[in-house]
Coordinates of C-alpha atoms and ligand atoms in Angstrom, one line a residue:
M1 CA -21.6 6.9 -11.7
G2 CA -18.6 8.8 -12.8
E3 CA -15.1 7.5 -13.4
R4 CA -14.7 6.4 -9.7
A5 CA -17.4 3.7 -9.5
R6 CA -18.1 0.6 -11.5
P7 CA -20.6 -2.2 -11.0
L8 CA -18.9 -5.5 -10.1
N9 CA -22.0 -7.6 -10.9
S10 CA -25.3 -7.4 -12.6
A11 CA -27.5 -8.3 -9.6
P12 CA -30.2 -5.7 -8.8
V13 CA -30.5 -3.4 -5.8
R14 CA -32.6 -5.3 -3.2
P15 CA -35.7 -3.2 -2.4
T16 CA -36.3 -4.9 0.9
G17 CA -32.7 -4.3 2.2
D18 CA -32.2 -2.8 5.6
Y19 CA -29.1 -0.7 4.8
V20 CA -26.4 0.0 2.2
L21 CA -23.3 -1.9 3.2
Y22 CA -19.9 -0.4 2.7
W23 CA -17.4 -3.3 2.7
C24 CA -14.1 -1.5 3.7
Q25 CA -11.2 -3.5 2.4
M26 CA -8.4 -1.0 1.9
N27 CA -9.5 2.5 2.8
R28 CA -9.8 2.1 6.5
R29 CA -11.1 5.6 7.2
V30 CA -14.4 7.5 7.4
D31 CA -13.5 10.9 6.1
A32 CA -12.2 11.7 2.6
N33 CA -13.3 8.2 1.5
Q34 CA -15.1 8.4 -1.8
A35 CA -16.2 4.7 -1.5
L36 CA -18.0 5.5 1.7
D37 CA -19.4 8.7 0.2
Y38 CA -20.8 6.6 -2.7
A39 CA -22.5 4.3 -0.2
V40 CA -23.9 7.2 1.7
E41 CA -25.2 8.8 -1.5
L42 CA -26.9 5.6 -2.5
A43 CA -28.4 5.0 0.9
N44 CA -29.7 8.6 1.0
Q45 CA -31.4 8.0 -2.3
L46 CA -33.0 4.8 -1.0
H47 CA -33.9 6.4 2.4
L48 CA -31.8 3.8 4.1
P49 CA -29.0 3.9 6.7
V50 CA -25.4 2.9 6.1
Q51 CA -23.5 0.1 7.7
F52 CA -19.6 0.1 7.5
Y53 CA -18.1 -3.4 7.6
E54 CA -14.4 -4.0 8.2
G55 CA -13.0 -7.4 8.6
L56 CA -9.6 -8.6 9.8
T57 CA -8.8 -12.3 9.5
Y58 CA -6.0 -14.5 10.8
S59 CA -5.8 -16.2 7.4
Y60 CA -4.5 -13.7 5.0
P61 CA -0.9 -14.3 3.7
Y62 CA 1.7 -13.0 6.2
A63 CA -0.8 -11.9 8.8
S64 CA 1.3 -11.0 11.8
D65 CA 1.4 -8.9 15.0
R66 CA 2.9 -6.1 12.9
F67 CA 0.0 -5.7 10.5
H68 CA -2.7 -6.7 13.0
R69 CA -1.6 -4.1 15.5
F70 CA -1.4 -1.3 12.8
I71 CA -4.9 -2.1 11.7
L72 CA -6.4 -2.6 15.1
E73 CA -5.0 0.7 16.4
G74 CA -7.2 2.4 13.8
V75 CA -10.5 0.7 14.9
P76 CA -11.5 2.6 18.1
E77 CA -11.2 5.9 16.2
T78 CA -13.2 4.6 13.3
A79 CA -15.9 3.4 15.7
Q80 CA -16.1 6.7 17.4
R81 CA -16.3 8.7 14.2
L82 CA -19.0 6.4 12.7
A83 CA -21.1 6.6 15.8
S84 CA -21.0 10.4 15.7
L85 CA -22.2 10.4 12.1
G86 CA -25.0 7.8 12.6
I87 CA -23.4 5.1 10.5
G88 CA -23.4 1.5 11.7
Y89 CA -20.1 -0.3 12.3
T90 CA -19.2 -4.0 12.3
F91 CA -15.6 -4.7 12.9
Y92 CA -15.1 -8.4 12.7
L93 CA -11.9 -10.1 13.9
R94 CA -11.7 -13.7 12.7
R95 CA -9.1 -15.2 15.0
R96 CA -8.9 -18.8 14.1
P97 CA -10.3 -21.4 11.6
S98 CA -13.3 -22.3 13.8
D99 CA -14.6 -18.7 13.8
P100 CA -17.4 -17.9 11.3
N101 CA -16.1 -17.2 7.8
D102 CA -19.3 -15.9 6.3
V103 CA -19.9 -12.6 8.0
L104 CA -19.7 -10.5 4.8
Y105 CA -22.3 -12.8 3.2
R106 CA -24.6 -12.6 6.2
L107 CA -24.4 -8.8 6.2
A108 CA -24.8 -8.6 2.5
A109 CA -27.9 -10.8 2.6
R110 CA -29.7 -8.0 4.5
A111 CA -28.3 -5.1 2.4
A112 CA -30.0 -3.2 -0.4
A113 CA -26.6 -2.8 -2.1
V114 CA -22.9 -3.3 -1.3
V115 CA -20.1 -0.8 -2.1
T116 CA -16.5 -1.7 -1.8
D117 CA -13.0 -0.5 -2.6
D118 CA -11.6 -0.7 -6.1
Y119 CA -8.0 -1.8 -5.5
P120 CA -5.7 -3.5 -8.0
T121 CA -3.5 -5.7 -5.8
F122 CA -3.5 -8.3 -3.0
L123 CA -6.7 -9.3 -1.2
A124 CA -9.1 -6.7 -2.4
A125 CA -8.3 -7.5 -6.0
R126 CA -8.9 -11.2 -5.3
H127 CA -12.0 -10.7 -3.3
N128 CA -13.6 -8.4 -5.9
A129 CA -13.0 -11.1 -8.5
S130 CA -14.0 -14.2 -6.4
V131 CA -16.4 -13.1 -3.6
V132 CA -18.6 -10.6 -5.4
P133 CA -19.9 -13.1 -8.0
K134 CA -21.4 -15.0 -5.0
L135 CA -23.4 -12.0 -3.7
D136 CA -27.0 -11.8 -5.0
V137 CA -27.2 -8.1 -4.5
A138 CA -25.9 -5.1 -6.5
C139 CA -22.2 -4.5 -5.7
Y140 CA -20.1 -1.5 -6.8
A141 CA -16.4 -0.9 -6.6
V142 CA -15.2 2.6 -6.0
D143 CA -11.7 4.0 -6.4
A144 CA -11.0 5.8 -3.2
S145 CA -7.2 5.3 -3.5
C146 CA -6.2 7.6 -6.4
I147 CA -6.7 11.3 -6.8
V148 CA -7.2 11.0 -10.6
P149 CA -9.3 7.9 -10.8
M150 CA -7.6 4.9 -12.3
A151 CA -10.4 4.5 -14.9
C152 CA -9.4 7.8 -16.5
F153 CA -6.6 5.9 -18.2
E154 CA -7.5 3.4 -20.8
K155 CA -4.3 1.5 -21.0
R156 CA -1.1 0.7 -19.2
E157 CA 1.2 3.8 -19.3
Y158 CA 4.8 3.2 -20.3
A159 CA 6.5 5.4 -17.7
A160 CA 6.2 8.6 -15.6
Y161 CA 6.8 10.8 -18.7
T162 CA 3.7 9.4 -20.5
I163 CA 1.3 9.5 -17.6
R164 CA 2.5 12.9 -16.1
P165 CA 1.0 15.2 -18.7
K166 CA -2.3 13.3 -18.6
I167 CA -2.4 13.6 -14.8
H168 CA -1.5 17.3 -14.8
K169 CA -4.3 17.9 -17.3
L170 CA -7.0 16.1 -15.2
L171 CA -5.8 17.1 -11.8
P172 CA -7.6 20.5 -11.5
S173 CA -10.9 18.6 -11.7
Y174 CA -10.0 16.2 -8.8
L175 CA -7.9 18.2 -6.4
W176 CA -10.8 19.5 -4.3
P177 CA -11.6 18.9 -0.7
P178 CA -14.1 16.0 -0.3
P179 CA -17.6 16.9 1.0
P180 CA -18.5 16.1 4.6
V181 CA -20.2 12.8 5.2
K182 CA -23.9 13.3 5.9
V183 CA -26.5 10.5 6.2
T184 CA -30.2 11.2 6.1
R185 CA -31.2 8.0 8.0
R186 CA -29.2 7.1 11.1
F187 CA -28.3 3.4 11.7
P188 CA -30.0 2.0 14.8
P189 CA -27.4 2.3 17.6
R190 CA -27.3 -1.4 18.6
P191 CA -24.1 -3.4 18.2
S192 CA -24.0 -6.0 15.5
E193 CA -23.9 -9.6 16.6
F194 CA -20.6 -10.0 14.8
H195 CA -18.8 -6.9 16.1
T196 CA -15.5 -7.4 17.9
P197 CA -15.1 -4.4 20.4
V198 CA -11.6 -3.0 20.2
T199 CA -10.2 -0.5 22.7
T200 CA -6.7 0.8 23.2
T201 CA -6.4 -1.5 26.2
N202 CA -7.5 -4.8 24.6
I203 CA -5.5 -4.7 21.4
A204 CA -2.5 -6.7 22.8
A205 CA -4.9 -9.4 24.1
L206 CA -6.8 -9.6 20.8
I207 CA -3.5 -10.0 18.8
A208 CA -2.3 -12.7 21.2
S209 CA -5.6 -14.6 20.7
C210 CA -5.2 -14.8 16.9
D211 CA -3.6 -17.7 14.9
I212 CA -1.1 -15.4 13.2
D213 CA 2.7 -15.1 12.8
H214 CA 3.7 -13.8 16.2
T215 CA 7.4 -13.7 15.2
V216 CA 7.0 -10.5 13.2
P217 CA 6.6 -7.8 15.9
P218 CA 4.8 -4.5 15.6
S219 CA 6.9 -1.6 14.2
V220 CA 9.1 -0.1 16.8
S221 CA 8.3 3.4 15.7
I222 CA 5.1 3.6 13.5
P223 CA 1.8 3.4 15.3
G224 CA -1.4 2.8 13.2
G225 CA -4.6 4.8 13.0
R226 CA -6.0 8.0 11.6
L227 CA -4.8 10.2 14.4
A228 CA -1.3 8.9 14.0
A229 CA -1.5 9.5 10.3
Q230 CA -2.7 13.1 10.9
K231 CA 0.1 13.7 13.4
Q232 CA 2.7 12.3 10.9
L233 CA 1.3 14.6 8.2
A234 CA 1.4 17.6 10.5
H235 CA 5.0 16.8 11.5
F236 CA 6.0 16.5 7.8
L237 CA 4.3 19.8 6.9
Q238 CA 6.1 21.6 9.7
H239 CA 9.5 20.0 9.5
G240 CA 9.9 18.2 6.1
L241 CA 7.9 19.7 3.3
A242 CA 10.0 22.9 2.7
R243 CA 13.2 20.7 2.6
Y244 CA 11.7 17.9 0.5
A245 CA 12.9 19.0 -2.9
A246 CA 16.5 19.4 -1.7
E247 CA 16.8 16.7 0.9
S248 CA 14.4 13.9 0.2
N249 CA 17.3 11.8 -1.1
Q250 CA 19.3 12.3 2.1
P251 CA 18.0 9.7 4.6
S252 CA 19.6 11.2 7.6
A253 CA 17.9 14.6 6.9
H254 CA 14.4 13.0 7.7
A255 CA 12.8 15.2 5.1
T256 CA 10.3 12.7 3.7
S257 CA 6.7 12.3 4.8
G258 CA 6.8 8.8 6.3
L259 CA 3.1 8.5 5.2
S260 CA 3.4 5.3 3.0
P261 CA 2.0 2.9 5.7
Y262 CA -1.0 5.2 6.3
L263 CA -1.6 5.6 2.6
H264 CA -1.4 1.8 2.2
F265 CA -3.9 1.0 4.9
G266 CA -6.1 4.0 3.9
H267 CA -5.9 5.7 7.3
I268 CA -5.3 8.9 5.3
S269 CA -6.1 9.6 1.7
A270 CA -3.7 10.8 -1.0
L271 CA -6.2 13.6 -1.7
E272 CA -6.0 15.0 1.9
V273 CA -2.2 14.8 1.8
A274 CA -1.9 16.5 -1.6
L275 CA -4.2 19.3 -0.6
A276 CA -2.1 20.0 2.5
A277 CA 1.2 19.7 0.7
K278 CA 0.3 21.6 -2.5
S279 CA 3.2 23.9 -2.2
S280 CA 5.8 21.3 -3.2
P281 CA 5.6 20.2 -6.8
E282 CA 8.5 17.7 -6.1
F283 CA 6.4 16.0 -3.3
L284 CA 3.3 16.0 -5.5
E285 CA 5.3 14.3 -8.3
Q286 CA 5.9 11.3 -5.9
L287 CA 2.5 11.3 -4.2
I288 CA 0.5 11.6 -7.4
V289 CA 2.4 10.9 -10.6
R290 CA 4.6 8.1 -9.3
R291 CA 2.0 6.6 -7.0
E292 CA -0.7 6.7 -9.6
L293 CA 1.6 5.3 -12.3
A294 CA 2.0 2.3 -9.9
F295 CA -1.8 1.9 -9.6
N296 CA -2.2 2.2 -13.4
C297 CA 0.4 -0.5 -13.9
A298 CA -1.3 -2.8 -11.3
R299 CA -4.7 -2.2 -12.9
F300 CA -3.6 -3.4 -16.3
T301 CA -1.2 -6.1 -15.3
P302 CA -2.7 -9.5 -14.2
R303 CA 0.5 -10.7 -12.5
L304 CA 3.0 -8.3 -10.9
D305 CA 5.2 -11.1 -9.5
S306 CA 6.7 -11.8 -12.9
L307 CA 9.6 -10.4 -14.9
H308 CA 7.4 -10.7 -18.0
V309 CA 5.9 -7.3 -17.1
L310 CA 9.2 -5.6 -18.0
P311 CA 9.8 -3.7 -21.2
G312 CA 11.5 -5.6 -24.0
W313 CA 14.9 -3.9 -23.6
A314 CA 15.1 -4.9 -20.0
R315 CA 14.2 -8.6 -20.7
E316 CA 16.7 -8.7 -23.6
T317 CA 19.6 -7.3 -21.5
M318 CA 18.8 -9.8 -18.7
R319 CA 18.9 -12.6 -21.3
R320 CA 22.3 -11.5 -22.4
H321 CA 23.7 -11.2 -18.8
R322 CA 22.0 -14.1 -17.1
R323 CA 25.2 -16.1 -17.0
D324 CA 27.4 -13.3 -15.6
R325 CA 29.3 -14.3 -12.6
R326 CA 27.7 -13.1 -9.3
H327 CA 29.9 -12.6 -6.3
P328 CA 28.9 -12.7 -3.5
V329 CA 25.7 -14.6 -3.7
Y330 CA 23.2 -14.7 -0.8
T331 CA 20.2 -16.8 -0.1
T332 CA 16.8 -15.3 0.8
E333 CA 17.4 -16.3 4.4
Q334 CA 20.7 -14.5 4.5
F335 CA 19.1 -11.4 3.1
E336 CA 16.3 -11.7 5.6
R337 CA 18.7 -11.9 8.5
A338 CA 20.6 -8.8 7.3
A339 CA 23.7 -11.0 7.0
T340 CA 25.5 -9.6 4.0
H341 CA 29.1 -8.2 4.0
D342 CA 27.7 -4.6 3.4
A343 CA 26.9 -2.6 6.5
L344 CA 24.7 -0.1 4.7
W345 CA 22.7 -2.9 3.1
N346 CA 22.3 -4.6 6.4
A347 CA 21.1 -1.4 8.0
T348 CA 18.4 -0.9 5.3
Q349 CA 17.2 -4.5 6.0
Q350 CA 17.3 -3.8 9.7
E351 CA 15.1 -0.8 9.1
L352 CA 12.6 -3.1 7.3
L353 CA 12.8 -5.6 10.1
T354 CA 12.3 -3.2 12.9
R355 CA 10.3 -0.2 11.5
G356 CA 8.6 -1.9 8.6
V357 CA 9.7 0.6 6.0
I358 CA 13.0 1.6 4.4
H359 CA 13.9 5.2 3.4
G360 CA 13.0 5.7 -0.2
Y361 CA 16.5 6.5 -1.4
Y362 CA 18.1 3.5 0.3
R363 CA 15.2 1.3 -0.7
M364 CA 16.5 1.6 -4.3
Y365 CA 20.0 0.5 -3.1
W366 CA 18.4 -2.3 -1.1
G367 CA 16.6 -3.6 -4.2
K368 CA 19.5 -3.2 -6.7
K369 CA 21.9 -5.1 -4.4
I370 CA 19.4 -8.0 -4.1
V371 CA 19.5 -8.2 -7.9
E372 CA 23.3 -8.1 -7.9
W373 CA 23.8 -10.7 -5.1
S374 CA 21.1 -13.3 -6.1
S375 CA 22.0 -16.2 -8.3
T376 CA 19.1 -15.5 -10.7
Y377 CA 16.9 -12.5 -11.6
S378 CA 13.7 -14.4 -10.8
G379 CA 15.2 -15.4 -7.4
A380 CA 15.9 -11.8 -6.7
L381 CA 12.4 -10.8 -7.5
R382 CA 11.0 -13.6 -5.3
T383 CA 13.2 -12.5 -2.4
M384 CA 12.1 -8.8 -2.7
I385 CA 8.4 -9.7 -2.9
Y386 CA 8.7 -12.1 0.1
L387 CA 10.5 -9.5 2.3
H388 CA 8.0 -6.8 1.4
D389 CA 5.0 -9.0 1.8
R390 CA 6.2 -10.2 5.2
Y391 CA 7.7 -7.1 6.8
A392 CA 6.7 -3.9 5.0
L393 CA 3.9 -1.9 6.6
D394 CA 3.4 -0.2 3.2
G395 CA 3.9 -3.5 1.3
R396 CA 1.3 -5.6 -0.7
D397 CA 0.6 -2.3 -2.5
P398 CA 0.8 -1.3 -6.2
N399 CA 3.8 0.8 -5.1
A400 CA 5.5 -2.2 -3.6
Y401 CA 5.3 -4.5 -6.7
T402 CA 6.0 -1.9 -9.3
N403 CA 8.9 -0.4 -7.5
I404 CA 10.4 -3.8 -7.0
L405 CA 10.1 -4.3 -10.7
W406 CA 11.6 -0.9 -11.2
C407 CA 14.9 -2.5 -9.9
F408 CA 14.7 -4.6 -13.1
G409 CA 14.0 -1.7 -15.4
L410 CA 10.2 -1.1 -15.2
H411 CA 9.2 2.5 -15.8
D412 CA 12.9 3.3 -16.4
R413 CA 15.2 3.6 -19.4
P414 CA 18.5 1.9 -20.5
W415 CA 21.7 3.0 -18.9
P416 CA 25.4 2.3 -19.7
E417 CA 26.1 -1.4 -19.8
R418 CA 27.4 -3.1 -16.6
P419 CA 28.0 -6.7 -15.5
I420 CA 24.9 -8.5 -14.2
F421 CA 22.6 -5.5 -14.8
G422 CA 23.3 -5.1 -18.5
T423 CA 21.7 -1.8 -19.4
I424 CA 19.4 -1.8 -16.3
R425 CA 20.4 1.0 -13.9
S426 CA 22.8 -0.2 -11.1
M427 CA 23.7 1.5 -7.8
T428 CA 27.0 1.3 -5.9
L429 CA 28.1 1.8 -2.3
A430 CA 30.6 4.4 -3.5
G431 CA 27.7 6.3 -5.1
M432 CA 25.7 6.1 -1.8
R433 CA 28.7 7.3 0.1
R434 CA 29.2 10.2 -2.3
K435 CA 25.6 11.4 -2.2
T436 CA 24.4 10.5 1.3
N437 CA 25.6 10.3 4.9
V438 CA 25.9 6.5 5.0
D439 CA 27.6 6.5 8.4
A440 CA 24.9 8.6 10.1
Y441 CA 22.3 6.1 8.9
I442 CA 24.3 3.1 10.1
A443 CA 25.0 4.9 13.4
D444 CA 21.2 5.3 13.9
G445 CA 21.2 1.5 14.2
G446 CA 19.8 1.0 10.7
T447 CA 16.5 2.6 11.8
G448 CA 16.9 5.8 9.9
F449 CA 15.7 7.5 13.2
S450 CA 17.0 7.7 16.7
L451 CA 14.6 5.5 18.6
Ligands
FAD1 C1 12.6 -1.7 -4.1 C2 11.5 -0.7 -3.7 C3 10.4 -1.1 -3.0 C4 9.4 -0.2 -2.6 N1 8.3 -0.6 -1.9 C5 7.3 0.3 -1.6 C6 6.2 -0.2 -0.9 O1 6.1 -1.3 -0.5 N2 5.2 0.7 -0.6 C7 5.3 2.0 -1.0 O2 4.4 2.8 -0.8 N3 6.4 2.5 -1.7 C8 7.4 1.6 -2.0 N4 8.5 2.1 -2.7 C9 8.5 3.5 -3.2 C10 9.1 4.5 -2.1 O3 10.3 4.0 -1.7 C11 8.2 4.7 -1.0 O4 6.9 5.1 -1.4 C12 8.7 5.8 0.0 O5 10.0 5.5 0.4 C13 7.7 5.9 1.2 O6 8.2 6.8 2.1 P1 7.5 8.2 2.4 O7 6.1 8.0 2.6 O8 8.3 8.9 3.4 O9 7.7 8.8 0.9 P2 7.7 10.4 0.4 O10 9.0 10.6 -0.3 O11 7.3 11.3 1.5 O12 6.6 10.3 -0.7 C14 5.2 10.5 -0.4 C15 4.4 9.4 -1.0 O13 4.6 9.4 -2.4 C16 4.5 8.1 -2.9 N5 5.9 7.7 -3.5 C17 7.1 8.1 -3.1 N6 8.0 7.5 -3.9 C18 7.4 6.8 -4.8 C19 7.8 5.9 -5.8 N7 9.0 5.7 -6.2 N8 6.8 5.2 -6.5 C20 5.5 5.3 -6.2 N9 5.1 6.2 -5.2 C21 6.0 6.8 -4.5 C22 4.3 7.2 -1.7 O14 2.9 7.0 -1.6 C23 4.8 8.0 -0.5 O15 4.2 7.7 0.7 C24 9.5 1.2 -3.0 C25 10.7 1.6 -3.7 C26 11.7 0.7 -4.1 C27 12.8 1.1 -4.8

């Protein structure tokens, strides 16, 4: 089974099953998807076809036009690709409470086995713990998110410097192009009774028909889907990669990849990106070491919404500084409306509100200032998680929660003592002005890009 796959239950393979079901929760793609590959391999051994099931429900926390559109834009491409490979596809849009809530169970009841994504945060983590025990058929979770599988690490790593040498040692075994998907039995080409047809022209109407938060609009500049992800990667390889080492911390230089939403929703895999961008060790450090450190942390940490995750020195310094005077202090609502006194901070929040991401360098500033301008540390943590969960296209991800905690010292080291932060690293507007072109970013209307 290798390090990528693990059984989620002890139920047997059903010999009378009609297909192997791939329950796609996070890796919303067909190619370079080791979880689908695992389902195909199993199906080929059992001489069965494969059915790919992808659900989207109105009921998940913070479901909105933004996330629905991004996901729906990927569906027509997935349908086309699966049809060409002979794999069945059920995309089920659950729009309202009265719509059936048991499609997975019904599809699983006819399956020989179920394969799903091994993912350590948000819905997939919860489903794998709560839904799978109710299935009476063998179910496997496969890590199709990380390049070096999460299971290669037996414990939570302390910081980048502890995981880096281990990743570098293992990487040569995993940095290989994935094999093409090849089924030996084709799925009968008839639409499933639960399938919701999605075309580029009906997406707006589908979104409008869902009981979701219609006040969070789609991103103004980031379309969803695999084609969009590939275009973004091609753009980065041509215009950003060579400048990445020198300019990735300069938001107005546009030298970063912009791939985090696609990586989060699985429209593209980290493996494909790493193979294409192998020439930049600085980029691979972020894409592999930092990203997989986040997955490692999430895998071994039951709750990422708590300051208890932090190392002892960070908790101790916060204890000493918890009564330091904060001025100004903003509420979550003021942060959300980008209504602080600081034009740079407001621009970063505007970027989150309109595009659904914030440039990586200013994202640190965004987080550090929420720590500084909230009345408590735990309140600051809640505000950051809320704003990410609600607005970030790349949020609800191990990277989101661990980087938010980085603002409080996770995976970092002590720095010289300052008010409020104690020995946790702080950031200042003067520092941002010294190192980056703050005015150019603000002039772009807080989007980081000319729209
Ligand atoms: C407060 C705060 C919140 C953050 N929230 C998120 C989030 O919700 N989702 C998210 O993916 N990243 C988050 N990050 C990390 C980082 O800011 C983003 O990954 C990056 O800005 C995404 O833009 P990019 O794809 O252009 O990155 P690039 O610089 O092009 O990097 C390529 C990829 O490497 C990975 N990466 C880059 N920086 C980091 C990092 N510091 N830690 C882990 N992986 C990294 C990401 O997958 C990224 O897409 C957060 C950082 C901070 C300080």
